[in-house]
Amino acid sequence: MSNNNRREIVRTQDVRKVYRMGSEEVHALQGITVTIYAGEYISIMGPSGSGKSTFFNMVGGLDKPTSGEVYIDEVDIAQLGIFELAWLRCRKIGYIFQTFNLIPVMNALENVSLPMVFAGVGADEARDKAAALLTKVGLGHRLNHRPPEMSGGQQQRIAIARAMANDPAIILADEPTGNLDLKTGHEIIDLLTELKEERGVTIVTATHDMKMLAASDRVIWVTDGKISRIQKREELDIKVGSISGEEA
Amino acid sequence: MSNSTNKHTIFADDGGGRRQLTLPWGQTIHMCWGNIRNRAGRFMLIFIGIAVVVAFFMSNLSYQGMVDDLKASAGTEAQSRLNQAAEAVRSDAKEYEAARAELEDAIHAQAVLERAGFYSDTISEKKQGDQQVWLMLLSGILCLVGITNTMLMSVTERIREIGTLKCLGALDGFVIRLFMIESVFIGLVGSLIGALVGYILTLLQVGMVLEFSLISFSQAIQTFFKGVPLAVVAGTVLTVMAAVYPTYVAARMKPVDAMRVEI
C-alpha cells in the first residue's frame, strides 16, 4: 500500500505541548511528526499520562500546540481564531465520545440535526438528512425517542449519526466502545468501518480496546510524549488473533 | 503568505457566508425549558427563593403604601364629614342625625388607625422602617447568592453538555444566550408567583392589623397594578444578575471538557 498518492488529511510537524502546573513545566508532547491520510482508520494507543489525549485533542482541533504545526485538511489550526475553530469543528470534524454526550432534552432527530443547524442548514433539509442518517445507523424506528429512553448502543449510534451530520473529513472517537458491552462494541466498530468504506471518512480513535485495534489500518503508539512506533494492520494481525481467541 | 490560501480552501464550500453557528430562538427556548424540567427539584428551590423574597418585598412596600393611602383618605374624609355635620346642625335636625352617624363611622376609622399606632411615635416608626430596609437588603443578597450557587451547580453538571455543544460548533454567544434565557425564565415565573403571594399577604395584613372593611375595591386594584409589575421586573433583574457569573463560567468552558469521563 503506497501512501504517496493519497490525500493528506492531518499532518503534524514537530508538535510540542507544554503545560504549566504551578511552578513546574510538564512536557506533554515532545515533538510529534505524523501524517494521516484521507480514508484511514487510525488508533492512538498509549498508557495514561503518555500524552495520548493531548495528541488526540490536537488532531481534533480541540487544543493548540505550544510549538510546531498541526494541519487539518491543509489548514494550520494555530492560525485560526475562535470563530474559525468553531467552524472547523462544526464542518470538518465529527466527535464521538465514550459517554455518548447526547443532549438529553432533545430527541434523536433533534440531536442529529443540531450540528447541521449550527452549520446553517435549513430546518427541513436538516430534518430529512438526520432521518436518513438515523435510518442508516439502524434507528429509523426511534426518531422521536430521547436519549435517556435508549440503550448505550443505541445512544452511541445516534452519536455516530450526529458525527456524520455535516459530512466531516475526520471522525474523532474517544474510546467509543468504552461504555459498551462486547457485542454492542463490535456492532459500533462494524458501523464505523462501514462508514469509512462507504464515505471515505477518516477515523481517528483513542482506545484501549483490542477489537478497535483489529479494525484499524494503523496504530500509533505514544509513550512519554513521543511516537514510539507505528504499526500497520498486517503487523497487528497475529497479536489480535490470540486476543480475540481469549475473548470468545 | 500560504496561510490565506489555506483558509480559502477550508472555507471554499461555505456557500456564500451561510455561517449561522447558532440556533433559532424556538429551539433555544425548547432546550432551556427541557433543562429546567429535567432539574425540576433544584429549580423549585430557586423558584421558592425568589418567590419568598419578592413576596416579602411586595408585602412590605404595598402594605406601607396602602396604609399611607388609608391614613390620608381617613383624615380628609373625617374632616369633610365634620364640615358637613356642622352645616347640617345649622339646617336640619334630621339630616344632622344621619351626618352624625356618618361622622361616627369616620371617627371609628381614624380610631382604628390610631389604635394600630399609625399616628403615634414617629421615631420608633422610622427605626422600624430602617430595619425593614436592612431586612429587605439582606434577603435580596441571600437570594442572589442562592441563585448563583444553584446555577453554578447546574453549570458544573452540564460541563459535558456545554463542551459537546462547543465541539458541534457552538460559539460562546450561544452558551451565554442559553443560560440567560434560562435565568430570565426562572426569574419571571418565580417573581410572578412571589408577587401574587405578596399581594394576597398585603391585603391580609391590612385587613388583620386594621379592618377588612377599610379596603375599598378600587384601592385593592390600584395596589395590584402598582405593585405586581414592579415586583416581577425587580425579581427578574435580580435573577439575571445572579446568573451573570455562572453564565460566564459556562461560556468560558473549552470543547475539550466534553471528553471528560469523570464528573
Short mmCIF file of C-alpha atoms in Angstrom, two decimals:
data_model
loop_
_atom_site.label_atom_id
_atom_site.label_comp_id
_atom_site.label_asym_id
_atom_site.label_seq_id
_atom_site.Cartn_x
_atom_site.Cartn_y
_atom_site.Cartn_z
CA MET A 1 0.00 0.00 0.00
CA SER A 2 1.61 3.24 -1.07
CA ASN A 3 0.65 6.39 0.74
CA ASN A 4 2.25 8.76 -1.71
CA ASN A 5 -0.74 9.30 -3.96
CA ARG A 6 -3.29 9.65 -1.16
CA ARG A 7 -4.61 12.91 0.20
CA GLU A 8 -3.21 14.10 3.50
CA ILE A 9 -5.94 14.94 5.98
CA VAL A 10 -3.95 15.57 9.16
CA ARG A 11 -0.29 16.45 9.27
CA THR A 12 1.63 17.36 12.39
CA GLN A 13 5.12 18.81 12.26
CA ASP A 14 7.29 18.57 15.38
CA VAL A 15 4.34 19.27 17.68
CA ARG A 16 5.22 20.15 21.25
CA LYS A 17 2.93 20.98 24.10
CA VAL A 18 3.98 22.38 27.45
CA TYR A 19 1.61 22.73 30.38
CA ARG A 20 2.39 24.75 33.44
CA MET A 21 1.49 23.04 36.68
CA GLY A 22 2.31 25.52 39.41
CA SER A 23 5.99 26.30 39.02
CA GLU A 24 6.67 23.12 37.10
CA GLU A 25 6.56 22.68 33.36
CA VAL A 26 5.07 19.48 32.03
CA HIS A 27 6.15 18.50 28.53
CA ALA A 28 3.10 16.58 27.39
CA LEU A 29 4.23 16.29 23.78
CA GLN A 30 7.87 16.33 22.77
CA GLY A 31 7.97 16.63 19.02
CA ILE A 32 5.39 14.53 17.22
CA THR A 33 5.51 14.32 13.44
CA VAL A 34 2.93 12.17 11.73
CA THR A 35 0.74 12.19 8.65
CA ILE A 36 -2.75 10.74 8.48
CA TYR A 37 -4.32 10.14 5.08
CA ALA A 38 -7.90 10.51 3.98
CA GLY A 39 -9.96 7.38 4.49
CA GLU A 40 -7.64 5.82 7.05
CA TYR A 41 -8.72 4.21 10.29
CA ILE A 42 -6.16 5.23 12.91
CA SER A 43 -5.95 4.18 16.52
CA ILE A 44 -3.85 6.06 19.02
CA MET A 45 -2.58 3.92 21.87
CA GLY A 46 -0.61 4.74 24.95
CA PRO A 47 -0.66 4.49 28.72
CA SER A 48 -2.30 7.28 30.69
CA GLY A 49 -0.04 10.28 31.06
CA SER A 50 1.74 9.42 27.82
CA GLY A 51 0.42 12.49 26.03
CA LYS A 52 -2.03 10.37 24.07
CA SER A 53 -5.02 12.51 24.97
CA THR A 54 -3.14 15.74 24.28
CA PHE A 55 -2.14 14.48 20.86
CA PHE A 56 -5.64 13.23 20.18
CA ASN A 57 -7.15 16.62 21.09
CA MET A 58 -4.60 18.33 18.87
CA VAL A 59 -5.68 16.22 15.89
CA GLY A 60 -9.29 17.06 16.66
CA GLY A 61 -8.78 20.81 16.71
CA LEU A 62 -9.62 20.97 20.42
CA ASP A 63 -6.20 22.16 21.56
CA LYS A 64 -3.40 24.21 20.08
CA PRO A 65 0.27 23.21 20.18
CA THR A 66 2.86 25.26 22.08
CA SER A 67 5.17 24.93 19.11
CA GLY A 68 5.11 23.03 15.84
CA GLU A 69 2.27 22.88 13.35
CA VAL A 70 -0.95 20.91 13.07
CA TYR A 71 -2.58 20.92 9.66
CA ILE A 72 -6.13 19.67 9.41
CA ASP A 73 -7.22 19.43 5.82
CA GLU A 74 -4.36 21.74 4.84
CA VAL A 75 -5.26 24.39 7.43
CA ASP A 76 -2.84 25.27 10.20
CA ILE A 77 -5.08 25.29 13.28
CA ALA A 78 -2.68 27.52 15.21
CA GLN A 79 -3.61 30.31 12.80
CA LEU A 80 -7.36 30.02 13.39
CA GLY A 81 -9.39 32.36 15.56
CA ILE A 82 -12.21 31.27 17.85
CA PHE A 83 -14.83 31.64 15.15
CA GLU A 84 -12.88 29.70 12.55
CA LEU A 85 -12.05 26.96 15.01
CA ALA A 86 -15.73 26.60 15.81
CA TRP A 87 -16.39 26.45 12.10
CA LEU A 88 -13.73 23.78 11.64
CA ARG A 89 -15.16 21.66 14.45
CA CYS A 90 -18.63 22.06 13.07
CA ARG A 91 -17.91 21.19 9.43
CA LYS A 92 -14.72 19.19 9.24
CA ILE A 93 -14.69 17.07 12.37
CA GLY A 94 -17.26 14.76 13.87
CA TYR A 95 -16.90 13.83 17.52
CA ILE A 96 -17.86 10.60 19.21
CA PHE A 97 -17.42 10.34 22.97
CA GLN A 98 -17.06 7.50 25.41
CA THR A 99 -20.03 8.82 27.37
CA PHE A 100 -22.12 9.47 24.20
CA ASN A 101 -22.78 13.10 25.22
CA LEU A 102 -26.15 13.47 23.57
CA ILE A 103 -28.28 16.41 24.60
CA PRO A 104 -30.72 14.72 26.98
CA VAL A 105 -33.61 17.11 26.40
CA MET A 106 -33.63 16.58 22.64
CA ASN A 107 -34.91 13.53 20.78
CA ALA A 108 -32.76 11.52 18.37
CA LEU A 109 -33.79 13.56 15.36
CA GLU A 110 -33.06 16.89 17.06
CA ASN A 111 -29.72 15.64 18.35
CA VAL A 112 -28.59 14.67 14.87
CA SER A 113 -29.96 17.89 13.34
CA LEU A 114 -28.11 20.05 15.85
CA PRO A 115 -24.71 20.27 14.08
CA MET A 116 -26.49 20.99 10.80
CA VAL A 117 -28.46 23.80 12.40
CA PHE A 118 -25.19 25.21 13.73
CA ALA A 119 -23.82 24.97 10.22
CA GLY A 120 -26.74 26.98 8.86
CA VAL A 121 -28.59 24.20 7.04
CA GLY A 122 -32.31 24.84 6.69
CA ALA A 123 -34.61 23.15 9.20
CA ASP A 124 -36.38 20.88 6.71
CA GLU A 125 -33.20 19.81 4.99
CA ALA A 126 -31.56 19.10 8.34
CA ARG A 127 -34.54 17.02 9.45
CA ASP A 128 -34.55 14.94 6.30
CA LYS A 129 -30.84 14.30 6.42
CA ALA A 130 -30.96 13.48 10.14
CA ALA A 131 -33.75 10.96 9.50
CA ALA A 132 -31.73 9.39 6.68
CA LEU A 133 -28.62 9.15 8.86
CA LEU A 134 -30.55 7.62 11.74
CA THR A 135 -32.07 5.08 9.38
CA LYS A 136 -28.57 4.34 8.14
CA VAL A 137 -27.35 3.55 11.67
CA GLY A 138 -30.41 1.36 12.22
CA LEU A 139 -32.55 3.67 14.34
CA GLY A 140 -35.11 4.71 11.75
CA HIS A 141 -37.90 3.49 14.02
CA ARG A 142 -36.84 5.53 17.07
CA LEU A 143 -36.52 9.03 15.64
CA ASN A 144 -38.62 10.70 18.31
CA HIS A 145 -37.21 8.96 21.35
CA ARG A 146 -35.00 10.85 23.75
CA PRO A 147 -31.54 9.52 24.75
CA PRO A 148 -32.47 8.53 28.33
CA GLU A 149 -35.05 6.14 26.84
CA MET A 150 -32.43 4.26 24.85
CA SER A 151 -29.69 1.73 25.48
CA GLY A 152 -25.97 2.59 25.39
CA GLY A 153 -25.51 1.04 21.97
CA GLN A 154 -28.45 2.97 20.55
CA GLN A 155 -27.16 6.21 22.06
CA GLN A 156 -23.76 5.64 20.52
CA ARG A 157 -25.44 5.04 17.17
CA ILE A 158 -27.17 8.41 17.49
CA ALA A 159 -23.79 9.93 18.35
CA ILE A 160 -22.31 8.39 15.19
CA ALA A 161 -25.18 9.76 13.10
CA ARG A 162 -24.61 13.16 14.71
CA ALA A 163 -20.88 12.99 13.98
CA MET A 164 -21.70 12.30 10.31
CA ALA A 165 -24.23 15.12 10.06
CA ASN A 166 -22.07 17.70 8.30
CA ASP A 167 -20.15 15.15 6.20
CA PRO A 168 -16.91 15.71 8.11
CA ALA A 169 -13.47 14.78 6.81
CA ILE A 170 -12.45 13.30 10.15
CA ILE A 171 -14.33 11.43 12.82
CA LEU A 172 -12.67 11.69 16.18
CA ALA A 173 -13.71 8.94 18.54
CA ASP A 174 -12.53 8.86 22.14
CA GLU A 175 -12.94 5.32 23.50
CA PRO A 176 -16.22 4.89 21.62
CA THR A 177 -16.68 1.36 22.93
CA GLY A 178 -15.54 2.14 26.48
CA ASN A 179 -19.03 2.15 27.97
CA LEU A 180 -20.47 -0.68 25.86
CA ASP A 181 -20.59 -4.44 26.21
CA LEU A 182 -18.62 -6.73 23.90
CA LYS A 183 -21.32 -7.40 21.34
CA THR A 184 -22.54 -3.79 21.13
CA GLY A 185 -18.92 -2.66 20.89
CA HIS A 186 -18.44 -4.94 17.90
CA GLU A 187 -21.54 -3.50 16.24
CA ILE A 188 -20.28 0.05 16.75
CA ILE A 189 -16.87 -0.82 15.29
CA ASP A 190 -18.53 -2.50 12.31
CA LEU A 191 -20.65 0.61 11.78
CA LEU A 192 -17.59 2.87 11.88
CA THR A 193 -15.71 0.62 9.46
CA GLU A 194 -18.71 0.59 7.15
CA LEU A 195 -18.92 4.39 7.17
CA LYS A 196 -15.21 4.57 6.45
CA GLU A 197 -15.52 2.28 3.44
CA GLU A 198 -18.69 3.88 2.17
CA ARG A 199 -17.97 7.58 2.64
CA GLY A 200 -14.19 7.68 2.73
CA VAL A 201 -14.17 9.44 6.08
CA THR A 202 -11.01 9.32 8.18
CA ILE A 203 -11.47 7.81 11.61
CA VAL A 204 -9.13 8.62 14.47
CA THR A 205 -9.72 6.84 17.75
CA ALA A 206 -8.08 6.77 21.14
CA THR A 207 -8.70 3.38 22.65
CA HIS A 208 -7.56 0.51 24.80
CA ASP A 209 -10.00 -1.84 23.13
CA MET A 210 -8.29 -4.65 21.21
CA LYS A 211 -11.37 -5.03 18.99
CA MET A 212 -10.81 -1.46 17.82
CA LEU A 213 -7.15 -2.14 17.12
CA ALA A 214 -8.08 -5.05 14.92
CA ALA A 215 -10.19 -2.76 12.75
CA SER A 216 -7.51 -0.08 12.46
CA ASP A 217 -5.39 0.48 9.36
CA ARG A 218 -2.58 1.81 11.51
CA VAL A 219 -1.92 2.05 15.22
CA ILE A 220 0.14 4.92 16.59
CA TRP A 221 1.76 4.16 19.93
CA VAL A 222 2.55 7.20 22.07
CA THR A 223 4.93 6.98 25.02
CA ASP A 224 6.36 9.87 27.03
CA GLY A 225 5.12 12.49 24.59
CA LYS A 226 6.74 10.82 21.58
CA ILE A 227 5.64 8.33 18.98
CA SER A 228 7.29 5.09 19.95
CA ARG A 229 6.09 3.09 16.93
CA ILE A 230 3.51 2.97 14.18
CA GLN A 231 2.12 -0.42 13.29
CA LYS A 232 0.14 -1.37 10.23
CA ARG A 233 -2.74 -3.78 10.46
CA GLU A 234 -0.72 -6.55 8.81
CA GLU A 235 1.76 -6.37 11.65
CA LEU A 236 -1.02 -6.47 14.22
CA ASP A 237 -2.97 -9.44 12.89
CA ILE A 238 -1.07 -12.15 14.70
CA LYS A 239 -1.45 -10.46 18.05
CA VAL A 240 -5.13 -9.77 17.66
CA GLY A 241 -5.81 -13.35 16.66
CA SER A 242 -4.74 -14.60 20.05
CA ILE A 243 -6.59 -11.87 21.88
CA SER A 244 -9.91 -12.42 20.14
CA GLY A 245 -9.40 -16.08 21.00
CA GLU A 246 -9.35 -15.09 24.64
CA GLU A 247 -12.45 -13.02 24.29
CA ALA A 248 -14.52 -15.73 22.70
CA MET B 1 1.53 34.01 2.74
CA SER B 2 0.36 30.50 2.24
CA ASN B 3 -1.96 30.86 5.19
CA SER B 4 -4.56 32.87 3.33
CA THR B 5 -4.80 30.30 0.56
CA ASN B 6 -5.16 27.63 3.19
CA LYS B 7 -8.07 29.44 4.72
CA HIS B 8 -9.56 29.78 1.31
CA THR B 9 -9.52 26.02 0.86
CA ILE B 10 -11.27 25.34 4.10
CA PHE B 11 -13.94 27.97 3.71
CA ALA B 12 -14.41 27.34 -0.01
CA ASP B 13 -17.57 25.26 0.35
CA ASP B 14 -19.20 27.76 2.60
CA GLY B 15 -21.96 28.59 0.17
CA GLY B 16 -21.55 32.34 0.39
CA GLY B 17 -21.40 33.03 4.09
CA ARG B 18 -24.24 30.84 5.31
CA ARG B 19 -22.49 30.72 8.63
CA GLN B 20 -25.15 30.76 11.23
CA LEU B 21 -23.47 28.82 14.01
CA THR B 22 -26.40 29.45 16.26
CA LEU B 23 -29.81 28.00 16.97
CA PRO B 24 -33.17 29.53 16.17
CA TRP B 25 -34.95 31.00 19.18
CA GLY B 26 -37.59 28.31 19.22
CA GLN B 27 -35.04 25.54 19.66
CA THR B 28 -33.03 27.50 22.21
CA ILE B 29 -36.11 28.06 24.35
CA HIS B 30 -37.04 24.40 23.91
CA MET B 31 -33.60 23.44 25.27
CA CYS B 32 -33.87 25.81 28.23
CA TRP B 33 -37.32 24.57 29.13
CA GLY B 34 -36.15 20.97 28.87
CA ASN B 35 -33.26 21.67 31.16
CA ILE B 36 -35.45 23.35 33.74
CA ARG B 37 -37.86 20.43 33.58
CA ASN B 38 -35.03 17.91 33.98
CA ARG B 39 -33.77 19.64 37.09
CA ALA B 40 -37.21 20.45 38.42
CA GLY B 41 -36.33 19.77 42.05
CA ARG B 42 -33.34 22.08 42.10
CA PHE B 43 -35.07 24.82 40.20
CA MET B 44 -38.03 24.52 42.53
CA LEU B 45 -35.67 25.75 45.26
CA ILE B 46 -34.78 28.79 43.16
CA PHE B 47 -38.44 29.42 42.39
CA ILE B 48 -39.33 29.30 46.07
CA GLY B 49 -36.35 31.50 46.97
CA ILE B 50 -37.30 34.22 44.51
CA ALA B 51 -40.97 33.90 45.33
CA VAL B 52 -40.38 34.35 49.05
CA VAL B 53 -38.10 37.34 48.59
CA VAL B 54 -40.40 39.01 46.10
CA ALA B 55 -43.41 38.32 48.31
CA PHE B 56 -41.54 39.87 51.23
CA PHE B 57 -40.60 42.97 49.24
CA MET B 58 -44.04 43.27 47.80
CA SER B 59 -45.96 42.90 51.04
CA ASN B 60 -43.69 45.41 52.75
CA LEU B 61 -43.92 48.08 50.11
CA SER B 62 -47.57 47.62 49.21
CA TYR B 63 -48.58 47.43 52.83
CA GLN B 64 -46.89 50.72 53.58
CA GLY B 65 -48.45 52.28 50.50
CA MET B 66 -51.93 51.09 51.37
CA VAL B 67 -51.69 52.30 54.95
CA ASP B 68 -50.47 55.71 53.81
CA ASP B 69 -53.39 55.94 51.41
CA LEU B 70 -55.81 54.93 54.13
CA LYS B 71 -54.38 57.50 56.52
CA ALA B 72 -54.72 60.26 54.01
CA SER B 73 -58.23 59.34 52.95
CA ALA B 74 -59.41 58.75 56.50
CA GLY B 75 -58.08 62.15 57.52
CA THR B 76 -59.69 64.12 54.71
CA GLU B 77 -62.87 62.12 54.91
CA ALA B 78 -63.25 62.81 58.57
CA GLN B 79 -62.62 66.50 58.02
CA SER B 80 -65.17 66.82 55.23
CA ARG B 81 -67.76 64.93 57.21
CA LEU B 82 -67.20 67.15 60.19
CA ASN B 83 -67.82 70.17 57.98
CA GLN B 84 -70.93 68.55 56.58
CA ALA B 85 -72.19 67.80 60.06
CA ALA B 86 -71.65 71.37 61.18
CA GLU B 87 -73.56 72.56 58.16
CA ALA B 88 -76.36 70.14 58.95
CA VAL B 89 -76.67 71.35 62.52
CA ARG B 90 -77.47 74.69 61.16
CA SER B 91 -80.10 73.49 58.67
CA ASP B 92 -81.96 70.40 59.71
CA ALA B 93 -82.10 68.20 62.76
CA LYS B 94 -82.98 65.08 60.79
CA GLU B 95 -80.09 65.40 58.44
CA TYR B 96 -77.97 66.13 61.45
CA GLU B 97 -78.68 62.68 62.82
CA ALA B 98 -77.59 60.98 59.55
CA ALA B 99 -74.49 63.10 59.34
CA ARG B 100 -73.58 62.31 62.90
CA ALA B 101 -73.81 58.59 62.13
CA GLU B 102 -71.52 59.10 59.20
CA LEU B 103 -69.18 61.11 61.32
CA GLU B 104 -69.03 58.37 63.85
CA ASP B 105 -68.01 55.97 61.08
CA ALA B 106 -65.22 58.26 60.03
CA ILE B 107 -64.06 58.74 63.58
CA HIS B 108 -64.14 55.00 64.03
CA ALA B 109 -61.87 54.54 61.02
CA GLN B 110 -59.46 57.06 62.42
CA ALA B 111 -59.60 55.43 65.81
CA VAL B 112 -58.73 52.08 64.29
CA LEU B 113 -55.67 53.57 62.67
CA GLU B 114 -54.74 55.29 65.87
CA ARG B 115 -55.08 52.11 67.86
CA ALA B 116 -52.73 50.41 65.43
CA GLY B 117 -50.29 53.17 66.23
CA PHE B 118 -50.16 54.96 62.94
CA TYR B 119 -50.37 58.49 64.26
CA SER B 120 -48.12 57.98 67.23
CA ASP B 121 -44.38 57.88 67.86
CA THR B 122 -42.77 58.72 64.53
CA ILE B 123 -39.27 57.97 65.88
CA SER B 124 -39.90 54.27 66.54
CA GLU B 125 -41.74 54.12 63.21
CA LYS B 126 -38.64 55.41 61.43
CA LYS B 127 -36.44 52.94 63.25
CA GLN B 128 -38.76 50.17 62.19
CA GLY B 129 -38.58 51.43 58.62
CA ASP B 130 -34.78 51.31 58.71
CA GLN B 131 -34.90 47.77 59.96
CA GLN B 132 -37.24 46.84 57.15
CA VAL B 133 -34.78 48.21 54.59
CA TRP B 134 -31.96 46.20 56.12
CA LEU B 135 -34.07 43.07 56.15
CA MET B 136 -35.03 43.53 52.52
CA LEU B 137 -31.41 44.14 51.53
CA LEU B 138 -30.27 41.08 53.41
CA SER B 139 -32.92 38.81 51.95
CA GLY B 140 -32.10 40.16 48.48
CA ILE B 141 -28.42 39.32 48.86
CA LEU B 142 -29.20 35.88 50.28
CA CYS B 143 -31.47 35.18 47.35
CA LEU B 144 -28.75 36.36 44.92
CA VAL B 145 -26.16 34.06 46.46
CA GLY B 146 -28.60 31.16 46.49
CA ILE B 147 -29.45 31.50 42.81
CA THR B 148 -25.79 31.94 41.82
CA ASN B 149 -24.86 28.79 43.69
CA THR B 150 -27.65 26.70 42.28
CA MET B 151 -26.89 27.82 38.74
CA LEU B 152 -23.17 27.14 39.21
CA MET B 153 -24.10 23.63 40.26
CA SER B 154 -26.16 23.27 37.12
CA VAL B 155 -23.21 24.52 35.03
CA THR B 156 -20.85 22.00 36.64
CA GLU B 157 -23.31 19.21 35.96
CA ARG B 158 -23.56 20.27 32.36
CA ILE B 159 -19.83 20.56 31.65
CA ARG B 160 -20.03 17.71 29.18
CA GLU B 161 -23.16 19.04 27.51
CA ILE B 162 -21.67 22.51 27.07
CA GLY B 163 -18.40 21.03 25.83
CA THR B 164 -20.29 18.90 23.34
CA LEU B 165 -22.22 21.90 22.05
CA LYS B 166 -18.90 23.66 21.53
CA CYS B 167 -17.49 20.62 19.73
CA LEU B 168 -20.50 20.74 17.44
CA GLY B 169 -19.70 24.34 16.58
CA ALA B 170 -21.50 26.49 19.17
CA LEU B 171 -19.86 29.81 19.99
CA ASP B 172 -19.62 31.42 23.43
CA GLY B 173 -22.51 33.68 22.49
CA PHE B 174 -24.83 30.73 22.11
CA VAL B 175 -23.96 29.37 25.54
CA ILE B 176 -24.49 32.82 27.05
CA ARG B 177 -27.87 33.07 25.37
CA LEU B 178 -28.87 29.63 26.61
CA PHE B 179 -28.15 30.44 30.25
CA MET B 180 -29.53 33.97 30.10
CA ILE B 181 -32.86 32.81 28.68
CA GLU B 182 -32.98 30.18 31.37
CA SER B 183 -32.44 32.73 34.12
CA VAL B 184 -34.99 35.16 32.68
CA PHE B 185 -37.48 32.33 32.55
CA ILE B 186 -36.83 31.29 36.14
CA GLY B 187 -36.89 34.92 37.27
CA LEU B 188 -40.20 35.66 35.54
CA VAL B 189 -42.04 32.63 36.86
CA GLY B 190 -40.55 32.88 40.35
CA SER B 191 -41.25 36.55 40.83
CA LEU B 192 -44.74 36.30 39.36
CA ILE B 193 -45.62 33.66 41.93
CA GLY B 194 -43.93 35.80 44.58
CA ALA B 195 -45.76 38.95 43.58
CA LEU B 196 -49.16 37.25 43.72
CA VAL B 197 -48.41 35.76 47.12
CA GLY B 198 -47.12 39.14 48.28
CA TYR B 199 -50.27 40.85 47.09
CA ILE B 200 -52.50 38.48 48.99
CA LEU B 201 -50.30 38.90 52.08
CA THR B 202 -50.64 42.66 51.82
CA LEU B 203 -54.42 42.51 51.78
CA LEU B 204 -54.44 40.07 54.69
CA GLN B 205 -52.01 42.23 56.64
CA VAL B 206 -54.02 45.42 56.16
CA GLY B 207 -57.22 43.57 56.92
CA MET B 208 -55.94 41.93 60.06
CA VAL B 209 -53.99 44.84 61.55
CA LEU B 210 -56.77 47.30 60.67
CA GLU B 211 -60.09 46.18 59.29
CA PHE B 212 -61.08 44.48 56.06
CA SER B 213 -63.94 46.94 55.56
CA LEU B 214 -61.45 49.79 55.22
CA ILE B 215 -60.04 48.38 51.96
CA SER B 216 -62.03 49.65 49.05
CA PHE B 217 -62.17 47.66 45.81
CA SER B 218 -60.60 50.41 43.76
CA GLN B 219 -57.74 50.69 46.20
CA ALA B 220 -57.11 46.94 46.03
CA ILE B 221 -56.97 47.10 42.23
CA GLN B 222 -54.72 50.12 42.34
CA THR B 223 -52.30 48.42 44.71
CA PHE B 224 -52.23 45.37 42.45
CA PHE B 225 -51.25 47.30 39.34
CA LYS B 226 -48.77 49.47 41.21
CA GLY B 227 -47.01 46.60 42.98
CA VAL B 228 -47.10 43.43 40.86
CA PRO B 229 -45.38 44.65 37.65
CA LEU B 230 -42.66 46.37 39.70
CA ALA B 231 -42.10 43.23 41.79
CA VAL B 232 -41.90 41.00 38.70
CA VAL B 233 -39.38 43.27 36.98
CA ALA B 234 -37.29 43.59 40.16
CA GLY B 235 -37.31 39.81 40.74
CA THR B 236 -36.33 39.06 37.15
CA VAL B 237 -33.49 41.60 37.22
CA LEU B 238 -32.29 40.07 40.48
CA THR B 239 -32.25 36.57 38.94
CA VAL B 240 -30.45 37.68 35.79
CA MET B 241 -27.86 39.47 37.93
CA ALA B 242 -27.35 36.27 39.92
CA ALA B 243 -26.92 34.30 36.68
CA VAL B 244 -24.17 36.50 35.24
CA TYR B 245 -21.28 34.71 36.91
CA PRO B 246 -22.46 31.13 36.24
CA THR B 247 -23.08 32.10 32.62
CA TYR B 248 -19.58 33.50 32.35
CA VAL B 249 -18.16 30.24 33.75
CA ALA B 250 -20.20 28.22 31.26
CA ALA B 251 -19.21 30.33 28.28
CA ARG B 252 -15.52 30.05 29.15
CA MET B 253 -15.60 26.25 29.07
CA LYS B 254 -13.45 24.55 26.50
CA PRO B 255 -14.67 21.98 23.99
CA VAL B 256 -12.10 19.56 25.41
CA ASP B 257 -14.21 19.39 28.57
CA ALA B 258 -16.68 17.27 26.63
CA MET B 259 -14.11 14.45 26.68
CA ARG B 260 -14.08 14.26 30.44
CA VAL B 261 -15.31 10.95 31.67
CA GLU B 262 -15.24 11.53 35.39
CA ILE B 263 -17.56 14.21 36.70
#
